[in-house]
């Protein structure tokens, strides 16, 4: 991959050295920002926000204007895809997303993959708008949920504790479950390709629940669909970097990196920095992995963790990020402190 662009994030994704680590934060647009809460309170429905290109573009830009991250990430949600496939979806304050759960293959008839992209036209328009708003140093990241994680929400009907519904289906009826996963794999590839066509310069696949599967099923439902999506995207857009985030995959991070073809890998906060550099860094650009609670706590604990990360990752292509999303309770001034720590020429 050849980047040498004005955008540090794209240069690091092409494994070029940059004077400072480029950075962005998962869930950098969101409830910790007063300017987000102001828009959110005015509109009321989170889904409506995701489908309003002018507002979604504005929300995408909010954290970048305040802190100057090296990337903007499209303001949308991974569950916009099940919604576009025809599954009823609602976001409830306090409980999170609620979907009309799929009980088995008999419910697949409720989904309609035809024209999914035209139903997602507002999201693609948001991408186009943001590209026109960004400065020359800031990259635009598109994203989607990985099929396994999206399937967990579709089958559980929301966030789950033990995933027994989706696992029972996946382990007990692999052929029926494969039909759902096929549909998601194809639609996710198309959605990401459309985001790249609209102006996204890199894409991230969020597999937030990758870490709940035993190895056999991790290979089948995390690695294989991800590898297919990466191959599909590389065929259409050979130069577009793909970042995979198989959260909580533990030692399976290694197989994920060698077998999916992702260019970069998002590390959750439990991945030891030495393991990441020694076992993953040769194959993929590393991204992560500050514990979001350290950003919330701030002070000397935050500073020590950032210094340790900058030392540990100094010799490897690395993008600073959190190991999971910004927590809504995070004080805005701690993010400003983080920006200063990352801009210091010496790690400290
Ligand atoms: O990172 C960004 O700033 C871009 C936008 C983005 C959102 N969600 C906006 C959002 C991204 C990349 C996501 C990804 C996402 N969504 C994931 C993967 C990452 C992860 O956190 O594991 C998942 C699992 C979802 C599904 C989802 N969306 C849940 C479980 C919830 C409810 C919990 C919560 O934190 O509110 C959402 C809602 C959501 N997605 C909000 C935002 C800004 C909050 C909506 C509100 O204002 O109430």
GROMACS .gro file of N, CA, C and O in nm, residues 83-184:
model
  408
   83UNK      N    1  -3.179  -0.251   1.039
   83UNK     CA    2  -3.291  -0.161   1.015
   83UNK      C    3  -3.319  -0.153   0.865
   83UNK      O    4  -3.435  -0.166   0.821
   84UNK      N    5  -3.214  -0.137   0.785
   84UNK     CA    6  -3.232  -0.126   0.639
   84UNK      C    7  -3.277  -0.260   0.579
   84UNK      O    8  -3.340  -0.264   0.473
   85UNK      N    9  -3.246  -0.370   0.648
   85UNK     CA   10  -3.292  -0.502   0.601
   85UNK      C   11  -3.438  -0.526   0.639
   85UNK      O   12  -3.495  -0.629   0.605
   86UNK      N   13  -3.496  -0.435   0.713
   86UNK     CA   14  -3.639  -0.444   0.742
   86UNK      C   15  -3.672  -0.487   0.884
   86UNK      O   16  -3.788  -0.510   0.917
   87UNK      N   17  -3.570  -0.497   0.971
   87UNK     CA   18  -3.599  -0.538   1.109
   87UNK      C   19  -3.636  -0.416   1.193
   87UNK      O   20  -3.566  -0.314   1.190
   88UNK      N   21  -3.746  -0.427   1.268
   88UNK     CA   22  -3.788  -0.314   1.352
   88UNK      C   23  -3.680  -0.286   1.457
   88UNK      O   24  -3.627  -0.377   1.519
   89UNK      N   25  -3.648  -0.158   1.476
   89UNK     CA   26  -3.540  -0.117   1.566
   89UNK      C   27  -3.580   0.011   1.638
   89UNK      O   28  -3.636   0.103   1.578
   90UNK      N   29  -3.547   0.013   1.767
   90UNK     CA   30  -3.577   0.130   1.849
   90UNK      C   31  -3.462   0.146   1.948
   90UNK      O   32  -3.409   0.046   1.996
   91UNK      N   33  -3.425   0.269   1.977
   91UNK     CA   34  -3.325   0.293   2.082
   91UNK      C   35  -3.397   0.351   2.202
   91UNK      O   36  -3.461   0.454   2.191
   92UNK      N   37  -3.388   0.282   2.316
   92UNK     CA   38  -3.457   0.332   2.435
   92UNK      C   39  -3.353   0.384   2.534
   92UNK      O   40  -3.251   0.319   2.557
   93UNK      N   41  -3.380   0.500   2.589
   93UNK     CA   42  -3.289   0.557   2.689
   93UNK      C   43  -3.273   0.460   2.804
   93UNK      O   44  -3.371   0.409   2.857
   94UNK      N   45  -3.151   0.433   2.841
   94UNK     CA   46  -3.127   0.342   2.954
   94UNK      C   47  -3.108   0.197   2.913
   94UNK      O   48  -3.015   0.133   2.958
   95UNK      N   49  -3.194   0.144   2.823
   95UNK     CA   50  -3.182   0.003   2.786
   95UNK      C   51  -3.098  -0.019   2.660
   95UNK      O   52  -3.053  -0.129   2.635
   96UNK      N   53  -3.081   0.083   2.577
   96UNK     CA   54  -3.008   0.065   2.452
   96UNK      C   55  -3.099   0.017   2.341
   96UNK      O   56  -3.221   0.033   2.349
   97UNK      N   57  -3.041  -0.047   2.237
   97UNK     CA   58  -3.122  -0.084   2.121
   97UNK      C   59  -3.216  -0.202   2.149
   97UNK      O   60  -3.180  -0.293   2.222
   98UNK      N   61  -3.335  -0.195   2.093
   98UNK     CA   62  -3.432  -0.305   2.103
   98UNK      C   63  -3.476  -0.341   1.962
   98UNK      O   64  -3.524  -0.255   1.888
   99UNK      N   65  -3.455  -0.468   1.923
   99UNK     CA   66  -3.494  -0.513   1.789
   99UNK      C   67  -3.600  -0.622   1.801
   99UNK      O   68  -3.606  -0.693   1.902
  100UNK      N   69  -3.678  -0.636   1.696
  100UNK     CA   70  -3.777  -0.743   1.692
  100UNK      C   71  -3.700  -0.872   1.660
  100UNK      O   72  -3.663  -0.897   1.546
  101UNK      N   73  -3.672  -0.954   1.763
  101UNK     CA   74  -3.574  -1.062   1.752
  101UNK      C   75  -3.611  -1.166   1.647
  101UNK      O   76  -3.728  -1.202   1.632
  102UNK      N   77  -3.511  -1.218   1.576
  102UNK     CA   78  -3.529  -1.330   1.484
  102UNK      C   79  -3.514  -1.459   1.564
  102UNK      O   80  -3.412  -1.479   1.630
  103UNK      N   81  -3.613  -1.547   1.557
  103UNK     CA   82  -3.606  -1.669   1.638
  103UNK      C   83  -3.537  -1.784   1.564
  103UNK      O   84  -3.492  -1.879   1.626
  104UNK      N   85  -3.529  -1.777   1.432
  104UNK     CA   86  -3.468  -1.887   1.356
  104UNK      C   87  -3.484  -1.861   1.208
  104UNK      O   88  -3.533  -1.755   1.168
  105UNK      N   89  -3.446  -1.961   1.127
  105UNK     CA   90  -3.449  -1.940   0.981
  105UNK      C   91  -3.587  -1.905   0.928
  105UNK      O   92  -3.597  -1.836   0.826
  106UNK      N   93  -3.692  -1.947   1.000
  106UNK     CA   94  -3.828  -1.914   0.957
  106UNK      C   95  -3.854  -1.763   0.955
  106UNK      O   96  -3.944  -1.716   0.885
  107UNK      N   97  -3.775  -1.688   1.031
  107UNK     CA   98  -3.795  -1.543   1.037
  107UNK      C   99  -3.714  -1.468   0.931
  107UNK      O  100  -3.726  -1.345   0.920
  108UNK      N  101  -3.629  -1.541   0.857
  108UNK     CA  102  -3.545  -1.470   0.758
  108UNK      C  103  -3.628  -1.405   0.648
  108UNK      O  104  -3.586  -1.308   0.587
  109UNK      N  105  -3.749  -1.462   0.626
  109UNK     CA  106  -3.839  -1.405   0.526
  109UNK      C  107  -3.882  -1.262   0.559
  109UNK      O  108  -3.927  -1.189   0.472
  110UNK      N  109  -3.868  -1.224   0.686
  110UNK     CA  110  -3.902  -1.085   0.725
  110UNK      C  111  -3.798  -0.986   0.675
  110UNK      O  112  -3.820  -0.865   0.677
  111UNK      N  113  -3.679  -1.038   0.636
  111UNK     CA  114  -3.572  -0.947   0.593
  111UNK      C  115  -3.571  -0.937   0.441
  111UNK      O  116  -3.604  -1.032   0.371
  112UNK      N  117  -3.530  -0.821   0.392
  112UNK     CA  118  -3.525  -0.800   0.248
  112UNK      C  119  -3.395  -0.729   0.212
  112UNK      O  120  -3.376  -0.611   0.243
  113UNK      N  121  -3.304  -0.806   0.148
  113UNK     CA  122  -3.172  -0.750   0.117
  113UNK      C  123  -3.171  -0.670  -0.014
  113UNK      O  124  -3.074  -0.602  -0.044
  114UNK      N  125  -3.281  -0.679  -0.089
  114UNK     CA  126  -3.286  -0.604  -0.215
  114UNK      C  127  -3.301  -0.455  -0.183
  114UNK      O  128  -3.377  -0.418  -0.094
  115UNK      N  129  -3.226  -0.372  -0.254
  115UNK     CA  130  -3.237  -0.226  -0.235
  115UNK      C  131  -3.190  -0.177  -0.100
  115UNK      O  132  -3.227  -0.069  -0.056
  116UNK      N  133  -3.109  -0.258  -0.031
  116UNK     CA  134  -3.066  -0.216   0.102
  116UNK      C  135  -2.987  -0.085   0.090
  116UNK      O  136  -2.999   0.005   0.175
  117UNK      N  137  -2.910  -0.070  -0.016
  117UNK     CA  138  -2.829   0.052  -0.030
  117UNK      C  139  -2.915   0.175  -0.056
  117UNK      O  140  -2.880   0.285  -0.010
  118UNK      N  141  -3.026   0.158  -0.126
  118UNK     CA  142  -3.107   0.278  -0.147
  118UNK      C  143  -3.173   0.320  -0.016
  118UNK      O  144  -3.191   0.438   0.010
  119UNK      N  145  -3.203   0.223   0.071
  119UNK     CA  146  -3.257   0.262   0.202
  119UNK      C  147  -3.149   0.328   0.290
  119UNK      O  148  -3.180   0.397   0.386
  120UNK      N  149  -3.022   0.303   0.255
  120UNK     CA  150  -2.913   0.363   0.332
  120UNK      C  151  -2.857   0.488   0.264
  120UNK      O  152  -2.752   0.540   0.304
  121UNK      N  153  -2.927   0.536   0.161
  121UNK     CA  154  -2.879   0.655   0.088
  121UNK      C  155  -2.847   0.773   0.180
  121UNK      O  156  -2.747   0.842   0.157
  122UNK      N  157  -2.926   0.800   0.287
  122UNK     CA  158  -2.891   0.913   0.374
  122UNK      C  159  -2.754   0.897   0.441
  122UNK      O  160  -2.682   0.996   0.461
  123UNK      N  161  -2.719   0.772   0.474
  123UNK     CA  162  -2.588   0.748   0.537
  123UNK      C  163  -2.476   0.779   0.437
  123UNK      O  164  -2.374   0.840   0.472
  124UNK      N  165  -2.498   0.741   0.313
  124UNK     CA  166  -2.396   0.766   0.210
  124UNK      C  167  -2.386   0.915   0.180
  124UNK      O  168  -2.278   0.967   0.155
  125UNK      N  169  -2.499   0.982   0.187
  125UNK     CA  170  -2.496   1.128   0.168
  125UNK      C  171  -2.419   1.194   0.282
  125UNK      O  172  -2.346   1.292   0.260
  126UNK      N  173  -2.431   1.141   0.403
  126UNK     CA  174  -2.353   1.194   0.515
  126UNK      C  175  -2.203   1.183   0.485
  126UNK      O  176  -2.128   1.279   0.507
  127UNK      N  177  -2.161   1.068   0.433
  127UNK     CA  178  -2.019   1.048   0.400
  127UNK      C  179  -1.973   1.156   0.302
  127UNK      O  180  -1.870   1.221   0.322
  128UNK      N  181  -2.052   1.177   0.197
  128UNK     CA  182  -2.016   1.278   0.097
  128UNK      C  183  -2.003   1.417   0.159
  128UNK      O  184  -1.910   1.491   0.129
  129UNK      N  185  -2.100   1.450   0.243
  129UNK     CA  186  -2.098   1.583   0.305
  129UNK      C  187  -1.975   1.600   0.393
  129UNK      O  188  -1.909   1.704   0.388
  130UNK      N  189  -1.943   1.498   0.473
  130UNK     CA  190  -1.829   1.510   0.564
  130UNK      C  191  -1.700   1.526   0.484
  130UNK      O  192  -1.615   1.609   0.519
  131UNK      N  193  -1.685   1.450   0.377
  131UNK     CA  194  -1.564   1.463   0.295
  131UNK      C  195  -1.543   1.607   0.249
  131UNK      O  196  -1.432   1.658   0.241
  132UNK      N  197  -1.653   1.675   0.221
  132UNK     CA  198  -1.643   1.814   0.178
  132UNK      C  199  -1.613   1.911   0.293
  132UNK      O  200  -1.580   2.027   0.269
  133UNK      N  201  -1.625   1.865   0.417
  133UNK     CA  202  -1.607   1.954   0.532
  133UNK      C  203  -1.470   1.938   0.598
  133UNK      O  204  -1.430   2.021   0.680
  134UNK      N  205  -1.399   1.830   0.565
  134UNK     CA  206  -1.275   1.799   0.637
  134UNK      C  207  -1.156   1.878   0.583
  134UNK      O  208  -1.148   1.905   0.463
  135UNK      N  209  -1.064   1.911   0.672
  135UNK     CA  210  -0.938   1.974   0.631
  135UNK      C  211  -0.845   1.873   0.568
  135UNK      O  212  -0.873   1.752   0.569
  136UNK      N  213  -0.730   1.921   0.515
  136UNK     CA  214  -0.639   1.835   0.439
  136UNK      C  215  -0.564   1.731   0.523
  136UNK      O  216  -0.503   1.640   0.469
  137UNK      N  217  -0.567   1.744   0.657
  137UNK     CA  218  -0.492   1.650   0.741
  137UNK      C  219  -0.581   1.544   0.807
  137UNK      O  220  -0.533   1.457   0.877
  138UNK      N  221  -0.711   1.553   0.786
  138UNK     CA  222  -0.803   1.465   0.859
  138UNK      C  223  -0.865   1.361   0.766
  138UNK      O  224  -0.923   1.397   0.662
  139UNK      N  225  -0.855   1.236   0.804
  139UNK     CA  226  -0.909   1.126   0.721
  139UNK      C  227  -1.052   1.095   0.765
  139UNK      O  228  -1.091   1.121   0.878
  140UNK      N  229  -1.126   1.037   0.673
  140UNK     CA  230  -1.263   0.996   0.705
  140UNK      C  231  -1.273   0.843   0.708
  140UNK      O  232  -1.243   0.775   0.611
  141UNK      N  233  -1.317   0.793   0.823
  141UNK     CA  234  -1.333   0.648   0.842
  141UNK      C  235  -1.481   0.611   0.829
  141UNK      O  236  -1.566   0.670   0.896
  142UNK      N  237  -1.509   0.516   0.741
  142UNK     CA  238  -1.642   0.458   0.734
  142UNK      C  239  -1.645   0.333   0.820
  142UNK      O  240  -1.540   0.286   0.865
  143UNK      N  241  -1.760   0.276   0.846
  143UNK     CA  242  -1.763   0.155   0.929
  143UNK      C  243  -1.891   0.077   0.910
  143UNK      O  244  -1.990   0.126   0.854
  144UNK      N  245  -1.884  -0.046   0.961
  144UNK     CA  246  -2.003  -0.132   0.972
  144UNK      C  247  -1.977  -0.226   1.088
  144UNK      O  248  -1.863  -0.244   1.132
  145UNK      N  249  -2.083  -0.288   1.138
  145UNK     CA  250  -2.065  -0.397   1.232
  145UNK      C  251  -2.023  -0.521   1.154
  145UNK      O  252  -2.062  -0.539   1.039
  146UNK      N  253  -1.941  -0.606   1.214
  146UNK     CA  254  -1.909  -0.734   1.150
  146UNK      C  255  -2.031  -0.825   1.162
  146UNK      O  256  -2.111  -0.811   1.256
  147UNK      N  257  -2.048  -0.919   1.068
  147UNK     CA  258  -2.170  -1.002   1.068
  147UNK      C  259  -2.200  -1.070   1.201
  147UNK      O  260  -2.316  -1.071   1.245
  148UNK      N  261  -2.101  -1.127   1.268
  148UNK     CA  262  -2.130  -1.197   1.394
  148UNK      C  263  -2.193  -1.102   1.496
  148UNK      O  264  -2.297  -1.131   1.556
  149UNK      N  265  -2.131  -0.987   1.516
  149UNK     CA  266  -2.181  -0.893   1.617
  149UNK      C  267  -2.320  -0.842   1.580
  149UNK      O  268  -2.408  -0.832   1.667
  150UNK      N  269  -2.342  -0.812   1.452
  150UNK     CA  270  -2.474  -0.765   1.411
  150UNK      C  271  -2.577  -0.877   1.432
  150UNK      O  272  -2.688  -0.852   1.481
  151UNK      N  273  -2.538  -1.001   1.401
  151UNK     CA  274  -2.630  -1.114   1.421
  151UNK      C  275  -2.667  -1.130   1.567
  151UNK      O  276  -2.782  -1.164   1.600
  152UNK      N  277  -2.573  -1.102   1.659
  152UNK     CA  278  -2.608  -1.118   1.802
  152UNK      C  279  -2.724  -1.024   1.837
  152UNK      O  280  -2.817  -1.066   1.905
  153UNK      N  281  -2.720  -0.902   1.788
  153UNK     CA  282  -2.829  -0.807   1.819
  153UNK      C  283  -2.958  -0.850   1.750
  153UNK      O  284  -3.067  -0.837   1.807
  154UNK      N  285  -2.947  -0.902   1.628
  154UNK     CA  286  -3.067  -0.939   1.552
  154UNK      C  287  -3.138  -1.058   1.615
  154UNK      O  288  -3.261  -1.068   1.611
  155UNK      N  289  -3.062  -1.150   1.674
  155UNK     CA  290  -3.121  -1.272   1.728
  155UNK      C  291  -3.156  -1.256   1.877
  155UNK      O  292  -3.259  -1.305   1.923
  156UNK      N  293  -3.072  -1.184   1.950
  156UNK     CA  294  -3.102  -1.162   2.092
  156UNK      C  295  -3.208  -1.053   2.111
  156UNK      O  296  -3.270  -1.045   2.217
  157UNK      N  297  -3.224  -0.968   2.011
  157UNK     CA  298  -3.320  -0.858   2.022
  157UNK      C  299  -3.263  -0.737   2.095
  157UNK      O  300  -3.336  -0.644   2.127
  158UNK      N  301  -3.133  -0.740   2.122
  158UNK     CA  302  -3.069  -0.628   2.191
  158UNK      C  303  -2.936  -0.674   2.249
  158UNK      O  304  -2.881  -0.775   2.205
  159UNK      N  305  -2.888  -0.602   2.348
  159UNK     CA  306  -2.763  -0.640   2.414
  159UNK      C  307  -2.791  -0.764   2.498
  159UNK      O  308  -2.902  -0.781   2.547
  160UNK      N  309  -2.691  -0.852   2.511
  160UNK     CA  310  -2.713  -0.979   2.580
  160UNK      C  311  -2.609  -1.001   2.689
  160UNK      O  312  -2.502  -0.942   2.686
  161UNK      N  313  -2.644  -1.087   2.784
  161UNK     CA  314  -2.549  -1.124   2.889
  161UNK      C  315  -2.473  -1.250   2.851
  161UNK      O  316  -2.353  -1.259   2.867
  162UNK      N  317  -2.546  -1.351   2.802
  162UNK     CA  318  -2.484  -1.482   2.779
  162UNK      C  319  -2.496  -1.529   2.634
  162UNK      O  320  -2.442  -1.633   2.599
  163UNK      N  321  -2.566  -1.458   2.550
  163UNK     CA  322  -2.577  -1.490   2.407
  163UNK      C  323  -2.635  -1.629   2.381
  163UNK      O  324  -2.602  -1.693   2.283
  164UNK      N  325  -2.721  -1.678   2.472
  164UNK     CA  326  -2.765  -1.817   2.454
  164UNK      C  327  -2.856  -1.834   2.333
  164UNK      O  328  -2.855  -1.939   2.269
  165UNK      N  329  -2.933  -1.732   2.296
  165UNK     CA  330  -3.020  -1.748   2.179
  165UNK      C  331  -2.939  -1.757   2.051
  165UNK      O  332  -2.956  -1.850   1.971
  166UNK      N  333  -2.849  -1.661   2.032
  166UNK     CA  334  -2.774  -1.661   1.905
  166UNK      C  335  -2.677  -1.779   1.899
  166UNK      O  336  -2.660  -1.841   1.794
  167UNK      N  337  -2.618  -1.816   2.013
  167UNK     CA  338  -2.528  -1.932   2.012
  167UNK      C  339  -2.606  -2.061   1.987
  167UNK      O  340  -2.558  -2.149   1.914
  168UNK      N  341  -2.724  -2.074   2.048
  168UNK     CA  342  -2.804  -2.196   2.026
  168UNK      C  343  -2.834  -2.213   1.878
  168UNK      O  344  -2.823  -2.323   1.823
  169UNK      N  345  -2.869  -2.103   1.812
  169UNK     CA  346  -2.897  -2.111   1.669
  169UNK      C  347  -2.768  -2.143   1.591
  169UNK      O  348  -2.764  -2.236   1.509
  170UNK      N  349  -2.661  -2.071   1.621
  170UNK     CA  350  -2.536  -2.088   1.545
  170UNK      C  351  -2.477  -2.228   1.562
  170UNK      O  352  -2.424  -2.287   1.468
  171UNK      N  353  -2.486  -2.284   1.686
  171UNK     CA  354  -2.426  -2.417   1.710
  171UNK      C  355  -2.524  -2.528   1.668
  171UNK      O  356  -2.482  -2.634   1.622
  172UNK      N  357  -2.654  -2.504   1.689
  172UNK     CA  358  -2.753  -2.610   1.670
  172UNK      C  359  -2.802  -2.623   1.527
  172UNK      O  360  -2.848  -2.730   1.486
  173UNK      N  361  -2.796  -2.516   1.450
  173UNK     CA  362  -2.848  -2.516   1.313
  173UNK      C  363  -2.754  -2.435   1.224
  173UNK      O  364  -2.789  -2.329   1.173
  174UNK      N  365  -2.630  -2.488   1.206
  174UNK     CA  366  -2.530  -2.409   1.133
  174UNK      C  367  -2.572  -2.372   0.991
  174UNK      O  368  -2.537  -2.264   0.945
  175UNK      N  369  -2.650  -2.457   0.925
  175UNK     CA  370  -2.690  -2.424   0.787
  175UNK      C  371  -2.791  -2.310   0.783
  175UNK      O  372  -2.781  -2.219   0.701
  176UNK      N  373  -2.888  -2.315   0.874
  176UNK     CA  374  -2.987  -2.207   0.882
  176UNK      C  375  -2.920  -2.076   0.922
  176UNK      O  376  -2.947  -1.970   0.864
  177UNK      N  377  -2.830  -2.082   1.020
  177UNK     CA  378  -2.760  -1.962   1.066
  177UNK      C  379  -2.671  -1.906   0.955
  177UNK      O  380  -2.657  -1.784   0.941
  178UNK      N  381  -2.614  -1.997   0.874
  178UNK     CA  382  -2.528  -1.953   0.764
  178UNK      C  383  -2.606  -1.865   0.666
  178UNK      O  384  -2.549  -1.775   0.606
  179UNK      N  385  -2.736  -1.891   0.652
  179UNK     CA  386  -2.816  -1.807   0.560
  179UNK      C  387  -2.823  -1.663   0.611
  179UNK      O  388  -2.811  -1.568   0.533
  180UNK      N  389  -2.842  -1.647   0.741
  180UNK     CA  390  -2.840  -1.511   0.798
  180UNK      C  391  -2.702  -1.448   0.779
  180UNK      O  392  -2.689  -1.333   0.738
  181UNK      N  393  -2.598  -1.527   0.810
  181UNK     CA  394  -2.461  -1.473   0.802
  181UNK      C  395  -2.422  -1.439   0.658
  181UNK      O  396  -2.352  -1.340   0.634
  182UNK      N  397  -2.468  -1.519   0.562
  182UNK     CA  398  -2.443  -1.489   0.420
  182UNK      C  399  -2.504  -1.354   0.384
  182UNK      O  400  -2.441  -1.271   0.317
  183UNK      N  401  -2.631  -1.337   0.425
  183UNK     CA  402  -2.700  -1.213   0.392
  183UNK      C  403  -2.624  -1.093   0.453
  183UNK      O  404  -2.603  -0.992   0.387
  184UNK      N  405  -2.581  -1.108   0.577
  184UNK     CA  406  -2.511  -0.998   0.644
  184UNK      C  407  -2.374  -0.972   0.582
  184UNK      O  408  -2.332  -0.858   0.566
   0.00000   0.00000   0.00000
